[in-house]
Structure formats: C-alpha cells, structure tokens
Coordinates of C-alpha atoms in Angstrom, one line a residue:
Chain A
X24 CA -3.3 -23.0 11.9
X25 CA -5.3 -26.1 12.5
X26 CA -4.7 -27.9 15.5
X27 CA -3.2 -31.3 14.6
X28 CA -0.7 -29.3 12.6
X29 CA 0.1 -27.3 15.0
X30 CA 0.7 -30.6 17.3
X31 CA 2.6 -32.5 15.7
X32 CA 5.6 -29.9 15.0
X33 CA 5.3 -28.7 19.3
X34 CA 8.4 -30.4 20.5
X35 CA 10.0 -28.3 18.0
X36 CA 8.3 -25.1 19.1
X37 CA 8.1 -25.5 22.7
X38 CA 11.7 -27.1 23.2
X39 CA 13.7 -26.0 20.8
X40 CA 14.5 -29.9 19.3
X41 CA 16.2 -29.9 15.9
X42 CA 18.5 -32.8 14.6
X43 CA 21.7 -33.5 14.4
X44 CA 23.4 -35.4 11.5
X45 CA 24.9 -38.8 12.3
X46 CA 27.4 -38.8 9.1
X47 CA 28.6 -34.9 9.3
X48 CA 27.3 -33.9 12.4
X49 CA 25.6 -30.6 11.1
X50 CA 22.9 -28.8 13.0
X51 CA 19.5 -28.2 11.6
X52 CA 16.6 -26.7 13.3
X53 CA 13.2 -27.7 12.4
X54 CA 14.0 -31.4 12.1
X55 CA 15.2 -32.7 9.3
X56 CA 14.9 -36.3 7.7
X57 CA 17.3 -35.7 5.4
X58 CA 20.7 -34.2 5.6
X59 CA 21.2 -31.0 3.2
X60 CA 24.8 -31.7 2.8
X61 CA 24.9 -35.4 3.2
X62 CA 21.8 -36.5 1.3
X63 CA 21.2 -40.3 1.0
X64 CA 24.2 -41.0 3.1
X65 CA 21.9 -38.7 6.2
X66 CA 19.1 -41.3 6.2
X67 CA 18.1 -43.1 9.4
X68 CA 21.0 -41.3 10.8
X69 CA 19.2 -38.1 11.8
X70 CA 19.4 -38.0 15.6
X71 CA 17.2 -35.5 18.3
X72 CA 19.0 -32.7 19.4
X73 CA 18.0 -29.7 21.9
X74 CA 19.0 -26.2 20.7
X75 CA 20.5 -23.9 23.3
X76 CA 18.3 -21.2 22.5
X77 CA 20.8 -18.5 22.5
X78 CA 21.5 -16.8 19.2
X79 CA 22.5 -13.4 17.1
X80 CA 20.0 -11.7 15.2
X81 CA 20.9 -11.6 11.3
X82 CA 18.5 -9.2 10.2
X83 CA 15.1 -7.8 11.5
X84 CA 11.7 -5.9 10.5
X85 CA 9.4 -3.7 12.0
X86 CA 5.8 -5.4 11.3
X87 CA 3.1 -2.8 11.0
X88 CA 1.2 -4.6 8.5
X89 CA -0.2 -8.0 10.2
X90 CA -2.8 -10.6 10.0
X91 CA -5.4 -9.9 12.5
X92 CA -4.6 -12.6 14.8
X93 CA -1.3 -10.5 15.4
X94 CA -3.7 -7.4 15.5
X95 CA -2.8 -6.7 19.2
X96 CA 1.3 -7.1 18.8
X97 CA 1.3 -4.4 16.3
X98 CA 4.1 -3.2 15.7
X99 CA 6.2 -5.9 16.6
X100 CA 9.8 -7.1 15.6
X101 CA 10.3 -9.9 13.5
X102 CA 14.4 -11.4 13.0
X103 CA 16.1 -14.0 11.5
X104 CA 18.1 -15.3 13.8
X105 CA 21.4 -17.8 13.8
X106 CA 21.7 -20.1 16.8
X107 CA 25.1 -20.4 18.2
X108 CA 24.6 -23.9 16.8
X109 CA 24.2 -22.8 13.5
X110 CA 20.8 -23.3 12.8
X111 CA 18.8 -20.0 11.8
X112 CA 15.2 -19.6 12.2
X113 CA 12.3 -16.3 12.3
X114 CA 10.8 -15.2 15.2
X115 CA 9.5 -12.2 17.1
X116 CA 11.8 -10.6 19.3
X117 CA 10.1 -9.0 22.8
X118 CA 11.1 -7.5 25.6
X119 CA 12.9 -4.5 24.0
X120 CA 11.3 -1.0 22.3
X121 CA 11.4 -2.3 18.4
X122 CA 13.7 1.0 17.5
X123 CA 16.6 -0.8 19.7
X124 CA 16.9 -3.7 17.6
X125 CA 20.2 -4.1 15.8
X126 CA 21.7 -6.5 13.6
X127 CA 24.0 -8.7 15.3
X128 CA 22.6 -8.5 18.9
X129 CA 22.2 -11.4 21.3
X130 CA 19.1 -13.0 21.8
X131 CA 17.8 -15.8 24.0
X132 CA 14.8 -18.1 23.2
X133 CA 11.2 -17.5 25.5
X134 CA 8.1 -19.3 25.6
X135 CA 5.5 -17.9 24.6
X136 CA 1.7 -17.6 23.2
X137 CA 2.2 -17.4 19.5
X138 CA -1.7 -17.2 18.8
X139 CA -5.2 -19.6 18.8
X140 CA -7.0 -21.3 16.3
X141 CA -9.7 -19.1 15.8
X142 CA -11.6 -16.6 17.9
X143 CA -12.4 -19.2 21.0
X144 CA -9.9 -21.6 19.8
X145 CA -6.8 -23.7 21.2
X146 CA -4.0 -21.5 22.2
X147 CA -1.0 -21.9 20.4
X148 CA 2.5 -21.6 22.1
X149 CA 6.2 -21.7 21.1
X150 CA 9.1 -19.8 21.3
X151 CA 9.8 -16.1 21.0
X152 CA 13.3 -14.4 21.7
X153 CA 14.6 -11.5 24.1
X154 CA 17.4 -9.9 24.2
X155 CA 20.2 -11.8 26.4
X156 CA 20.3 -9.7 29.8
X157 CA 22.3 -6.8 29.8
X158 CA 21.9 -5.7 26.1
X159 CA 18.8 -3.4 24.8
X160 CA 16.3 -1.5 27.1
X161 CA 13.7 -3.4 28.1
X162 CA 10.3 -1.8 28.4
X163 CA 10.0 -2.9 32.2
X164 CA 12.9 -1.5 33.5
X165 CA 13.7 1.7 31.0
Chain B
X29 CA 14.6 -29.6 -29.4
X30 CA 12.8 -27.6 -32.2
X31 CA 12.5 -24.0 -31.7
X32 CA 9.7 -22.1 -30.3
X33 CA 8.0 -18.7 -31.4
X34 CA 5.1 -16.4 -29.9
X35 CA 2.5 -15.3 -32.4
X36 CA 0.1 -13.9 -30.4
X37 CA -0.1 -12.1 -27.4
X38 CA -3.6 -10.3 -25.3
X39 CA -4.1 -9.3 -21.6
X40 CA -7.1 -7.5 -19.8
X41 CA -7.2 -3.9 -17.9
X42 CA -4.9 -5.2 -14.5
X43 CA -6.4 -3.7 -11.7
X44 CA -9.5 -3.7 -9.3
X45 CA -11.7 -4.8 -11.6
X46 CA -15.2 -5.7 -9.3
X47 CA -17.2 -6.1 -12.1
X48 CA -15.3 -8.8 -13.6
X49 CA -14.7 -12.6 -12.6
X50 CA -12.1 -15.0 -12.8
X51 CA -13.7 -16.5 -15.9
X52 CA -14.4 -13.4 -17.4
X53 CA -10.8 -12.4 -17.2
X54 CA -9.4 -15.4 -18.9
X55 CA -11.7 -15.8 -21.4
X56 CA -10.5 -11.5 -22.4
X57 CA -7.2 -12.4 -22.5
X58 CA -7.3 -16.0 -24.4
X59 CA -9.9 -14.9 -27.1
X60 CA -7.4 -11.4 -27.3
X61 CA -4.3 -13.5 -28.0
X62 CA -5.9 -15.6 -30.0
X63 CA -7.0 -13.4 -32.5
X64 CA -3.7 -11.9 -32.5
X65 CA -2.1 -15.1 -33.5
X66 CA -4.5 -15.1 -36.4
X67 CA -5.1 -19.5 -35.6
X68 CA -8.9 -20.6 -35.1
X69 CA -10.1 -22.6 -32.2
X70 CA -9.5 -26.1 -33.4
X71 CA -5.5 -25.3 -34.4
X72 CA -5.6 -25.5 -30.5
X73 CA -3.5 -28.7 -29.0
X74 CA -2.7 -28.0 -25.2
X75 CA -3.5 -25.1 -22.3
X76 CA -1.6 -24.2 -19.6
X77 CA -2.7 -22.2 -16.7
X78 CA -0.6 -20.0 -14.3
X79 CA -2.9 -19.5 -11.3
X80 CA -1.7 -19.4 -7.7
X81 CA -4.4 -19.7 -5.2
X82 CA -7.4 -19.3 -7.0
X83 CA -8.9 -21.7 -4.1
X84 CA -8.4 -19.4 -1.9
X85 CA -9.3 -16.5 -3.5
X86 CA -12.4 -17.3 -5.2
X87 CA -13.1 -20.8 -3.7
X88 CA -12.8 -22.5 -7.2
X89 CA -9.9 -25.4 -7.5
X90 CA -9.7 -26.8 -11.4
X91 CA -9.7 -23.4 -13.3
X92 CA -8.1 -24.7 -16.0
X93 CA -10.9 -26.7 -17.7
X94 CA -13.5 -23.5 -16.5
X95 CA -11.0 -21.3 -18.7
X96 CA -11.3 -23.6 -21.7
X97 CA -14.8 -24.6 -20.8
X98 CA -15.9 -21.1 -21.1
X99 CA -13.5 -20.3 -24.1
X100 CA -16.0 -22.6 -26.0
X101 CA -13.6 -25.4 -26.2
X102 CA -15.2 -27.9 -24.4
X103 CA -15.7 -30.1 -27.4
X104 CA -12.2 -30.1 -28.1
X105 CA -11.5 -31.8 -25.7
X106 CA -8.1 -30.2 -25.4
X107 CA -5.7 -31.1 -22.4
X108 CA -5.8 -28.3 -20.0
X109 CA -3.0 -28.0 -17.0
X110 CA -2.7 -25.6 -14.0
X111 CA 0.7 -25.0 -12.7
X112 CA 1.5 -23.3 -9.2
X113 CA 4.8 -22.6 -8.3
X114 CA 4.0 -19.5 -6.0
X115 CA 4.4 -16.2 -7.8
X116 CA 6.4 -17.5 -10.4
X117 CA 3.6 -19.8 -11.6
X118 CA 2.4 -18.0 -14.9
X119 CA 6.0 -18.4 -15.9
X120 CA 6.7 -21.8 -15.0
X121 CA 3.0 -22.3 -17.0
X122 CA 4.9 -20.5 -20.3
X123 CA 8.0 -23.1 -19.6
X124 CA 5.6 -25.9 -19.7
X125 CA 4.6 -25.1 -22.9
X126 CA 7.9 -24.0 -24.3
X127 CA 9.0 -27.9 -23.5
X128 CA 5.5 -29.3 -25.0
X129 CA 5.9 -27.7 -28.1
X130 CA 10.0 -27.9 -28.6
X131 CA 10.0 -31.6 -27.6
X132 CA 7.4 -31.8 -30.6
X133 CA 4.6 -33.0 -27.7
X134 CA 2.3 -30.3 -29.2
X135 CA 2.3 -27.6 -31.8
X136 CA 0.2 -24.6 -30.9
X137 CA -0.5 -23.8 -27.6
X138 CA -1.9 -21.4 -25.6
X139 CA -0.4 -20.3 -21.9
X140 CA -2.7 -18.0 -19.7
X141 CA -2.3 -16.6 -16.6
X142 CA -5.0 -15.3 -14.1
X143 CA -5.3 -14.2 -10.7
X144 CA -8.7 -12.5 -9.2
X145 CA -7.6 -11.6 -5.8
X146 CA -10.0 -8.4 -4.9
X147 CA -13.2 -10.8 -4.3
X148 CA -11.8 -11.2 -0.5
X149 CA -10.5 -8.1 1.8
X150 CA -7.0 -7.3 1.7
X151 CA -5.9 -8.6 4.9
X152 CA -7.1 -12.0 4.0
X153 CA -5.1 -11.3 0.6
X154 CA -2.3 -10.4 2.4
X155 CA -2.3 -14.0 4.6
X156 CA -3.3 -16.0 1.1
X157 CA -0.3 -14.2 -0.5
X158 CA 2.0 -15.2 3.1
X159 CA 1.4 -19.4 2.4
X160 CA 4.1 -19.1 -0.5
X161 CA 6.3 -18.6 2.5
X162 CA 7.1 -21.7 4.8
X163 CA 3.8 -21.6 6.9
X164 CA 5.2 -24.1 9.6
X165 CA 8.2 -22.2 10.7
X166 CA 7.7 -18.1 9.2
X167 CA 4.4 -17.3 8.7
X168 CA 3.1 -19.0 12.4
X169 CA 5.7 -17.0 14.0
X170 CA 4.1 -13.6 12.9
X171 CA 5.9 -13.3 9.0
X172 CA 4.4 -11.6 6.5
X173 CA 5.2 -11.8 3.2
X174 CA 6.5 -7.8 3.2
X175 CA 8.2 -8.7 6.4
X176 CA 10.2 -11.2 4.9
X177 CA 11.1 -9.0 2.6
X178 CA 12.1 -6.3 4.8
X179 CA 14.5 -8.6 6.5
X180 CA 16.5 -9.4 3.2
X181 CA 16.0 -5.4 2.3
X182 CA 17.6 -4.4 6.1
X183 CA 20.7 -7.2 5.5
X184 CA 21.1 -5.6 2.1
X185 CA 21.2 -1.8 3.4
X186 CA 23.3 -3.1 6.2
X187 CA 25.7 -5.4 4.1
X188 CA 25.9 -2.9 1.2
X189 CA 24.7 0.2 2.6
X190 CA 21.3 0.3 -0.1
X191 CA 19.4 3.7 1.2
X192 CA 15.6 4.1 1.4
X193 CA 16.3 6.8 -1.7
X194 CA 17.5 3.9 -3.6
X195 CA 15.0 1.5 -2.7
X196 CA 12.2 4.1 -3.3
X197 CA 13.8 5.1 -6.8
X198 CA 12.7 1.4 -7.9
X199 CA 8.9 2.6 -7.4
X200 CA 9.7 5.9 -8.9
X201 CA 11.0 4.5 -11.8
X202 CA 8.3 1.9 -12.1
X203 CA 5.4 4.2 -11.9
X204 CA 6.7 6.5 -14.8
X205 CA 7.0 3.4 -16.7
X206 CA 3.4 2.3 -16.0
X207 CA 1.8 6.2 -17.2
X208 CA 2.9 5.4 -20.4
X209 CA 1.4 1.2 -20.1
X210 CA -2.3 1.5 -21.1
X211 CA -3.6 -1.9 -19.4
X212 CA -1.3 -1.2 -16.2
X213 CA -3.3 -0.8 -12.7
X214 CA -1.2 2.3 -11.7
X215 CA -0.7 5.3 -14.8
X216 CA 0.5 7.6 -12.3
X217 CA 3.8 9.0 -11.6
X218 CA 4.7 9.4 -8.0
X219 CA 7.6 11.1 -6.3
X220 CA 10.3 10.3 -4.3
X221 CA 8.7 12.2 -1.6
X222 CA 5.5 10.1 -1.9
X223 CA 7.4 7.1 -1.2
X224 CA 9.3 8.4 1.8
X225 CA 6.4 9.7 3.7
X226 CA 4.3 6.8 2.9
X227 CA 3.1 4.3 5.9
X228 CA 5.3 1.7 6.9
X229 CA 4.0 -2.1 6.3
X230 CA 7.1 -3.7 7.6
X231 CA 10.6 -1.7 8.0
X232 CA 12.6 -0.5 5.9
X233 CA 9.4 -1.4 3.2
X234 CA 6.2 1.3 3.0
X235 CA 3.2 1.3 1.2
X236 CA 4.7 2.4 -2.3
X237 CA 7.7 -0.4 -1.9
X238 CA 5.0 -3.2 -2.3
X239 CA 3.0 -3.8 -5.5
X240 CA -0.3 -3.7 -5.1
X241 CA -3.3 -6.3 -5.2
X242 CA -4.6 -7.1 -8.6
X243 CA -7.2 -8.8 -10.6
X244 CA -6.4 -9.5 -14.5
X245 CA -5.6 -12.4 -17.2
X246 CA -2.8 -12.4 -19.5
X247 CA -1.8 -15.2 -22.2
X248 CA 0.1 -16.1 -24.8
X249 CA -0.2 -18.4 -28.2
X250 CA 3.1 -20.0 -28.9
X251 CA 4.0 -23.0 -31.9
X252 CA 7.0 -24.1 -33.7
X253 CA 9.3 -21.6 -34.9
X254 CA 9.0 -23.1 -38.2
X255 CA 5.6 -23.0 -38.5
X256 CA 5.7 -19.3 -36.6
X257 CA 5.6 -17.0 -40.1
X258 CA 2.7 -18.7 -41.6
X259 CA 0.5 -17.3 -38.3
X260 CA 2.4 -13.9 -37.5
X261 CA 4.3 -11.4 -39.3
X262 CA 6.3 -10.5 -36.5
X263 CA 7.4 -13.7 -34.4
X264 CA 9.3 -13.7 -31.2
X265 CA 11.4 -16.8 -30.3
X266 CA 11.1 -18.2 -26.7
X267 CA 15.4 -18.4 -27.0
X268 CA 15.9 -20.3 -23.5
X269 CA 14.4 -20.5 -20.3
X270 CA 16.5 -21.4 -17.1
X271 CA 14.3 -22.5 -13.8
X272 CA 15.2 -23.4 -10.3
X273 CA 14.6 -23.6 -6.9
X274 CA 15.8 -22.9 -3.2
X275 CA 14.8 -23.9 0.3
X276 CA 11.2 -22.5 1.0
X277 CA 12.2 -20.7 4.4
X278 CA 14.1 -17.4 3.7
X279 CA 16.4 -18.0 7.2
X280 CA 17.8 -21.3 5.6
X281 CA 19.4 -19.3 2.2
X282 CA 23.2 -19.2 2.7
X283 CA 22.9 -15.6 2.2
X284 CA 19.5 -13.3 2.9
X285 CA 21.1 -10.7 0.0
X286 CA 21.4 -13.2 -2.7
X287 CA 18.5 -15.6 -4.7
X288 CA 20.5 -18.2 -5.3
X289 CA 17.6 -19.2 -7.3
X290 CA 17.4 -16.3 -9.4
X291 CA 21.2 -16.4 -9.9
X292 CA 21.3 -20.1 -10.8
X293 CA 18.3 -20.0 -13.4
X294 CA 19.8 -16.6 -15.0
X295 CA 22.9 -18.6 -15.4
X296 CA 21.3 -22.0 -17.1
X297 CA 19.2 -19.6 -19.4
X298 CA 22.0 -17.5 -20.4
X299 CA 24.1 -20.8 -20.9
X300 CA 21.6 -22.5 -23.0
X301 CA 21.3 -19.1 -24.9
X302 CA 24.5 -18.6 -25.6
X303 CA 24.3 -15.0 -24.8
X304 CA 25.4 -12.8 -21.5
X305 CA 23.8 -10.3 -19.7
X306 CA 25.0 -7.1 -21.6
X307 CA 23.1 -9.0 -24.6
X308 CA 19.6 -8.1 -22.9
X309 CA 18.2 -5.0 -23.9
X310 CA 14.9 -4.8 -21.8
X311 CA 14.1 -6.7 -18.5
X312 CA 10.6 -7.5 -16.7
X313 CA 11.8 -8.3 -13.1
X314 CA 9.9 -9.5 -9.9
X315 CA 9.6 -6.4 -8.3
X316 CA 7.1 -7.4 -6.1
X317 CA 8.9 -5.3 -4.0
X318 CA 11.2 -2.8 -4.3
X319 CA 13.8 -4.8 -2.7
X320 CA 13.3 -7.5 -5.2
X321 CA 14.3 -5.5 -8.3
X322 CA 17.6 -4.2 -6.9
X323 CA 18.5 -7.6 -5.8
X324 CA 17.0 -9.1 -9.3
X325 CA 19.3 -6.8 -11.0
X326 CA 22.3 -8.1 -9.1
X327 CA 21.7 -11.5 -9.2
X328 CA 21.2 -11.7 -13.3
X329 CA 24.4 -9.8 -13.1
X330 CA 22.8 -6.6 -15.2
X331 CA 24.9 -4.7 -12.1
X332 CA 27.9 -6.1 -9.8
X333 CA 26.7 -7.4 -6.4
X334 CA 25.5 -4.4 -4.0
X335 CA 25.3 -2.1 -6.8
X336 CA 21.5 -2.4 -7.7
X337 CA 20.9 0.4 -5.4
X338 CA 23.3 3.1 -6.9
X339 CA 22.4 2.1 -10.4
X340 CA 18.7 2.3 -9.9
X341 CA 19.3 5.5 -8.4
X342 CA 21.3 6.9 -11.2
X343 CA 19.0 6.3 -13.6
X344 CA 20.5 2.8 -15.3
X345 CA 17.7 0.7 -15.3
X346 CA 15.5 3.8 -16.3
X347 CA 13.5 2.9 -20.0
X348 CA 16.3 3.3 -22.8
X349 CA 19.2 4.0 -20.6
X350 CA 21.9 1.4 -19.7
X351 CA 19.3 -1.6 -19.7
X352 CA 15.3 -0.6 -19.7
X353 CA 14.0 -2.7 -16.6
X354 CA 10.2 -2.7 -16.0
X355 CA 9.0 -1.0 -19.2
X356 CA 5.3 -1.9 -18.5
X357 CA 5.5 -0.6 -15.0
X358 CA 6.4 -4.1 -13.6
X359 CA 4.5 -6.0 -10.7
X360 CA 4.4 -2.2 -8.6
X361 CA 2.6 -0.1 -11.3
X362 CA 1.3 -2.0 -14.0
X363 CA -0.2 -4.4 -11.0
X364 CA 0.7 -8.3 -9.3
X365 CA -2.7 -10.7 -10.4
X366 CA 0.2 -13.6 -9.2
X367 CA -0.8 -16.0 -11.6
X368 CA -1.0 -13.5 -14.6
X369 CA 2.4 -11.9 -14.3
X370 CA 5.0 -14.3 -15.6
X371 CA 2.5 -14.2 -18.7
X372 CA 2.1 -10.6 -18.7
X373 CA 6.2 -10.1 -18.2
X374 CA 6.6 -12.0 -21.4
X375 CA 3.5 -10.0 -23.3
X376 CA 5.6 -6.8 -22.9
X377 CA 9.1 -8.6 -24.4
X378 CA 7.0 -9.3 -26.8
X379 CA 5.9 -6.5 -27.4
X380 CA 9.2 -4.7 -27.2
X381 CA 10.8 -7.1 -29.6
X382 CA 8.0 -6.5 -32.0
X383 CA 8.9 -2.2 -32.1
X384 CA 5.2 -2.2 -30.6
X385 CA 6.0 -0.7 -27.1
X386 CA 4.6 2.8 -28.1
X387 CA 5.6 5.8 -26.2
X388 CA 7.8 3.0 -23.6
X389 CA 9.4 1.1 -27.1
X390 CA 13.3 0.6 -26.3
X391 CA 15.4 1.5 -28.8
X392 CA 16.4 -1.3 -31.4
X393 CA 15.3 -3.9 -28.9
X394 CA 16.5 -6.8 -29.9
X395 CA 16.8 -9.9 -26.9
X396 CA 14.3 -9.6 -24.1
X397 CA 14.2 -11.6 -20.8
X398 CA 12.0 -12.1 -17.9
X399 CA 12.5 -13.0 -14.4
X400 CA 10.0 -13.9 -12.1
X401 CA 9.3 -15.5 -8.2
X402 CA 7.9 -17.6 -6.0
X403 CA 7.9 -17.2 -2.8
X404 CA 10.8 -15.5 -1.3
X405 CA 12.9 -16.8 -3.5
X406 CA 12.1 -20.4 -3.1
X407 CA 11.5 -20.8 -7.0
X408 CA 13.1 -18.3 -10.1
X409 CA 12.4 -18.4 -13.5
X410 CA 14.1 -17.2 -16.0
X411 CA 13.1 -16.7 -19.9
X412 CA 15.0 -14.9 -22.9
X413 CA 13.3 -13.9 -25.9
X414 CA 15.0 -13.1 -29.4
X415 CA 13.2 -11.1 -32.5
X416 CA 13.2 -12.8 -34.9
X417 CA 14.7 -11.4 -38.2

C-alpha cells in the first residue's frame, strides 16, 4: 500500500481511534463521517474516540494461501473480531499455535509490523491481537 | 416499462486460454451472439461491458470502445459503457441494459462480459481478485479474498453446524455439472475424497472449495419483447432483476452467515416478478466458493436458513432434482473470468429455458434466475428469466 495511504488512516491503526456518534452515541471503528443509524442527523457530530482494544473473536481462518508480502507469516490466523465497544474489525491473531483458536475467545489489541511498501520500502505498522493472558498456549511459554 | 427479451446468446471456451487476448475473447463471444440473434451490425444501439479489473490484469483501462472498436463497429459510433461492481459486474452490465431497453432508451443491445486474468501469475491474481474487499481495513491486515470467506464458512459450521462433507458436496456437485458443459474450464468429475485431501488455502476452504482463475468472454443480445419474435424463434424474457448493496468490509454485516444483499435483491426481484422461490426451476449461483452457494441457497430462500448444507448434501440442488443449481458447472467448474460470469450465468438460463441444455437440460424448465457477487457480499444481483410461450 502506498505510503500517503497508509498515513493518513495511522491514528486508526496505531491507536485504535474510531468515533463516537454525538446524536446516538454508537461506536464505530474505522472512523466514520457519517452515522450508519443516524444518517444526516450524525453530521459534524462524529467525535474521536479510543477503542480499548480488548475484544472476542467472532470467527477465524487459517491463511495458507497469502500474498507474498505475508510470505513469511504463513500460516497465520486471521479473525473477525467484536470490540467490547461494539465495533468489529479483521486482524491477525499471534501469540497462540493457530489450531488453538476458537470462536469466542478473548483477545487484546498489539502493535505490530503489518508489512512495507515494497522490497526496501517504509515499514508499515498497526495493530494485531493476542489472546488476553491466561487463555490459549502461547508458543513462548508452551 | 416495456418488456425485455434475449435473442441471442455466444460465449468462448472459459479457461486458460494463453493463446488468446482480451480482445480476442470479446470479439468470440459478441460476433457468436450476434449471429445467434440473427440482427446485423448496424441494428446495434448501445454496449455494455462487464469487466472487473481489466487494468490490472492486462494494463488496459477503456475496454469497452477496444471491444466495439475491434468488433468493426467503430463507424457506428455506438455508445459503449463498462460497468464494475466487483464480481457481480457482468450482471449489473445485463441490468444496465435491461433498464436501457425497457425505459425505451434503446432497442437492441448487446451486454458482454470479459475477464483475461491468466496474463499475470496467480498470486498477483489472487491480490487483484482481494481489492473487491475493503483494502484499507481487510486486505492490509493479511485478508485474502478465500480468507474472508473462510471466516463466514467457520461462523456458518459453528452457528449451524455445516460440515466439510457438505461444503465439499457443493464442488462435487458442480464438477458433474460442468462434464456435461462443453465450453466449461473444468469437464471433470471429482470426488468427495479429492476435495477432503486437497491443500488448505484458508481453513475450513481447500483448493477444490475455490473456483478457479479463468480467461473467457460471454454476451448477450437483448431488445423489446415486442419486437423479440421477429429476431428469434425462441425468446427468453429478462422478467425482473432485483440489485443491492451492503457495507464493503465483511466484519461490519450484522451477521457473517447471511448476505443481506443477496437476501434483499432476491426479495425486490421476486417482488417485482410476482413469483416466489419454489417458482424457479434452475439457478446459476456465485459459488465462487463453496461456501457461497450454500449460503446463496439460503438467502434466496430455495432452503430454510442453515439448511444449505444438508440439502446440498442430499442431493437437492443436484441437476433435476428439487431445484437444478449450477447446471453449467457454475463459477467452480465451468470457470470465474469475473467480468464474464454474470453474462455467462444468464447464457445457460437461456439456454435452459430454450430446451437447449443438452445432456444437463432441466426438465420442463420454465423460470430461470441468476445470482451473482461482488465482493464479499458488498453488492448482489439478482435476475429472473421466463420462456416465453
């Protein structure tokens, strides 16, 4: 991804920042200028919120199949996962053998290298989640 | 709105064609169609194109006016449109035209659909094929398009307890279908077995639960229904088509087991059909993965909610059983060149309505429809076709 793209959204990916609805006070994570639920109503009223980062995965996968800049995670687990704000959002999950995954374990947000532009290019970070302490076996200690 | 008929119908050999380039294809299939329509070049008012990346693929933006250039219709000066929509864009290209000709815009036109994706490697297919997903927040964290996929296929096995035997029956299924499809990419049957051991792409999805990568051209010459009879003995009427969208991440659906789009666009086409789902008596669905036609099944209400698994499995949606899904092999046998296939899905309702379906004909087929995707889901269209007596 080319790097002003991938700068403008880092806030987002390195901090977690969503927004918050001024007229029903939903949760959405990446920003939002515009309120799903509230529509015109939402506008100008969208305010900055940090996400906690601690969540439940919905479902997962198993990715064998990747674009070579992910050549070296392979295989690595991929979730959707539902903030205990609300929000949902995809991202790897590390820190745990991929055939311990289950639906409706507890994660915590990480950061990160997601990947670089190119072969010699800008490094890219953001987050990734692990399980939240206690849950899974992690590789390190196992 | 006047109605709308098909009077000609042609497609090339899907597959990896390396010979072959993107003009080549669509030229095939337009001159093919064409001539089945029995109309000359001039009769001609408007072309639409479905094509989904073909600037990525073969580094050529603008392929609409290369297809009609190249078709020798340059001096007609004819208005030529491409339409994207993700997967679903050689079927949003066929809705295009169904609204040109019924709002009386145009009277004959022709709809093509073209994809050449084997000009770069497959990984770089596989990433061209990923930007229909939301690239800013899935595909930068390490999704794939079969990843996503896999994600709604685990919720569904966990939610409804789907097996890998009934996911892999899809591709079964589909593959017997496409031995008996001349132009499909696949004319092989494969087992269960075959599918099982297969390598894994992205869990609970292997190599035979994704269709494959494709080159080919489909299209279509529609016109008034009025006029239809004075071109072709055996018209088919484009009845209704239903279209809609959802958000473009899969993690913001309200549910990962559900299109909303699909459901909502099957339920405007039926409406505006006046007809229900036991009405349909042969179905091209997305199965761009296997996933896809169980939850396709379900969400056009062929099969209650959860139940596309079981019913695949016993033999429902098999080719003249309960409801014949996939006659021509769909996207996993008879091939996926994106752009073509909402073109080519409505070649073989054709071609079912018409009794000319050969050794895969459904019985009495009477009302067709076709379902196809962009995306993950993002955008669903939805056509249904009528012979027309």
């Amino acid at each position: 991804m080319a790097t002003p793209r991938f700068w403008r959204e880092i806030p987002s990916r390195y901090n977690l920042i969503g927004t918050k609805c001024g007229s029903c006070g939903t949760l959405d994570f990446p920003p939002r200028a515009v309120c799903p639920k509230c529509g015109r109503k939402s506008v100008g009223k969208m305010m900055k919120q940090k996400l906690s980062g601690i969540g439940t995965i919905i479902s997962y996968t198993i990715v064998y199949d990747a674009p070579s800049s992910f050549d070296l995670l392979k295989p690595y687990v991929l979730a959707v996962i539902e903030l205990k704000e609300g929000a949902r959002l995809t991202s790897q999950i590390i820190n745990v053998e991929p055939g311990d995954v289950k639906i409706g374990m507890r994660v915590e947000a990480v950061f990160r290298k997601l990947g670089q532009e190119g072969e010699a290019g800008i490094l890219q970070y953001g987050y990734k989640f692990k399980p939240v302490t206690g849950q899974g076996k992690s590789p390190a200690t196992a | 709105m006047r109605g709308v008929a098909i009077i000609g119908v042609g497609e090339t050999q899907f597959g990896e064609l390396w010979d072959r380039s993107f003009r080549d294809l669509g030229i095939e299939a337009g001159l093919k169609a064409i001539e089945d329509a029995h109309i000359r070049a001039e009769d001609i008012d408007a072309l639409y194109i479905g094509n989904m990346s073909a600037g990525k693929f073969i580094e050529q933006e603008h392929v609409s006016a290369i297809v009609a250039d190249y078709a020798g219709l340059a001096d007609s000066h004819l208005p030529t449109t491409r339409v994207e929509g993700g997967g679903a864009c050689g079927a949003l290209a066929l809705l295009q035209a169904y609204a040109a000709i019924a709002s009386g815009l145009h009277d004959i036109v022709v709809v093509g659909g073209a994809e050449k994706m084997t000009d770069v490697g497959e990984v770089k297919a596989a990433e061209i094929l990923s930007a229909t997903a939301d690239q800013e927040w899935e595909t930068v964290f390490g999704a794939t398009f079969p990843a996503l996929y896999a994600i709604m296929a685990r919720r569904h096995m966990y939610e409804y307890g789907t097996t890998r035997e009934q996911l892999a029956a899809v591709a079964v299924k589909n593959h017997r279908h496409g031995a008996l499809n001349p132009v499909a990419q696949y004319q092989k049957e494969i087992t269960m077995e075959m599918v099982l051991n297969a390598g894994m792409v992205a869990d609970p999805l292997g190599v035979f639960d994704c269709a494959p990568l494709s080159d080919g051209a489909a299209a279509i010459v529609m016109c008034s229904l009025d006029r239809a009879r004075k071109f072709c003995e055996t018209p088919v009427e484009l009845i209704a088509s239903g279209q809609a969208s959802d958000t473009i991440a899969l993690h913001d659906r309200r549910d990962l087991t559900t299109m909303d789009a699909t459901v909502v666009a099957g339920k405007r086409a039926f409406h505006r059909a006046g007809l229900t789902p036991a009405d349909v008596d042969v179905a091209e669905v997305h199965d761009n993965f296997t996933i896809s036609e169980i939850m396709a099944i379900e969400d056009l209400r062929f099969v209650k909610k959860g139940q596309g698994g079981p019913a695949t499995e016993d033999g429902e949606t098999a080719l003249n059983s309960k409801i014949s899904v996939n006659t021509s092999g769909g996207l996993k046998a008879r091939g996926q060149p994106v752009g073509a296939t909402g073109v080519a899905q409505a070649i073989e309702i054709v071609r079912q309505l018409r009794g000319e379906g050969g050794k895969r004909q459904v019985t009495d087929a009477e009302v067709g429809l076709t379902h196809t995707l962009g995306g993950t889901g993002a955008t669903a269209v939805v056509h249904i076709f009528r012979r027309v007596r």
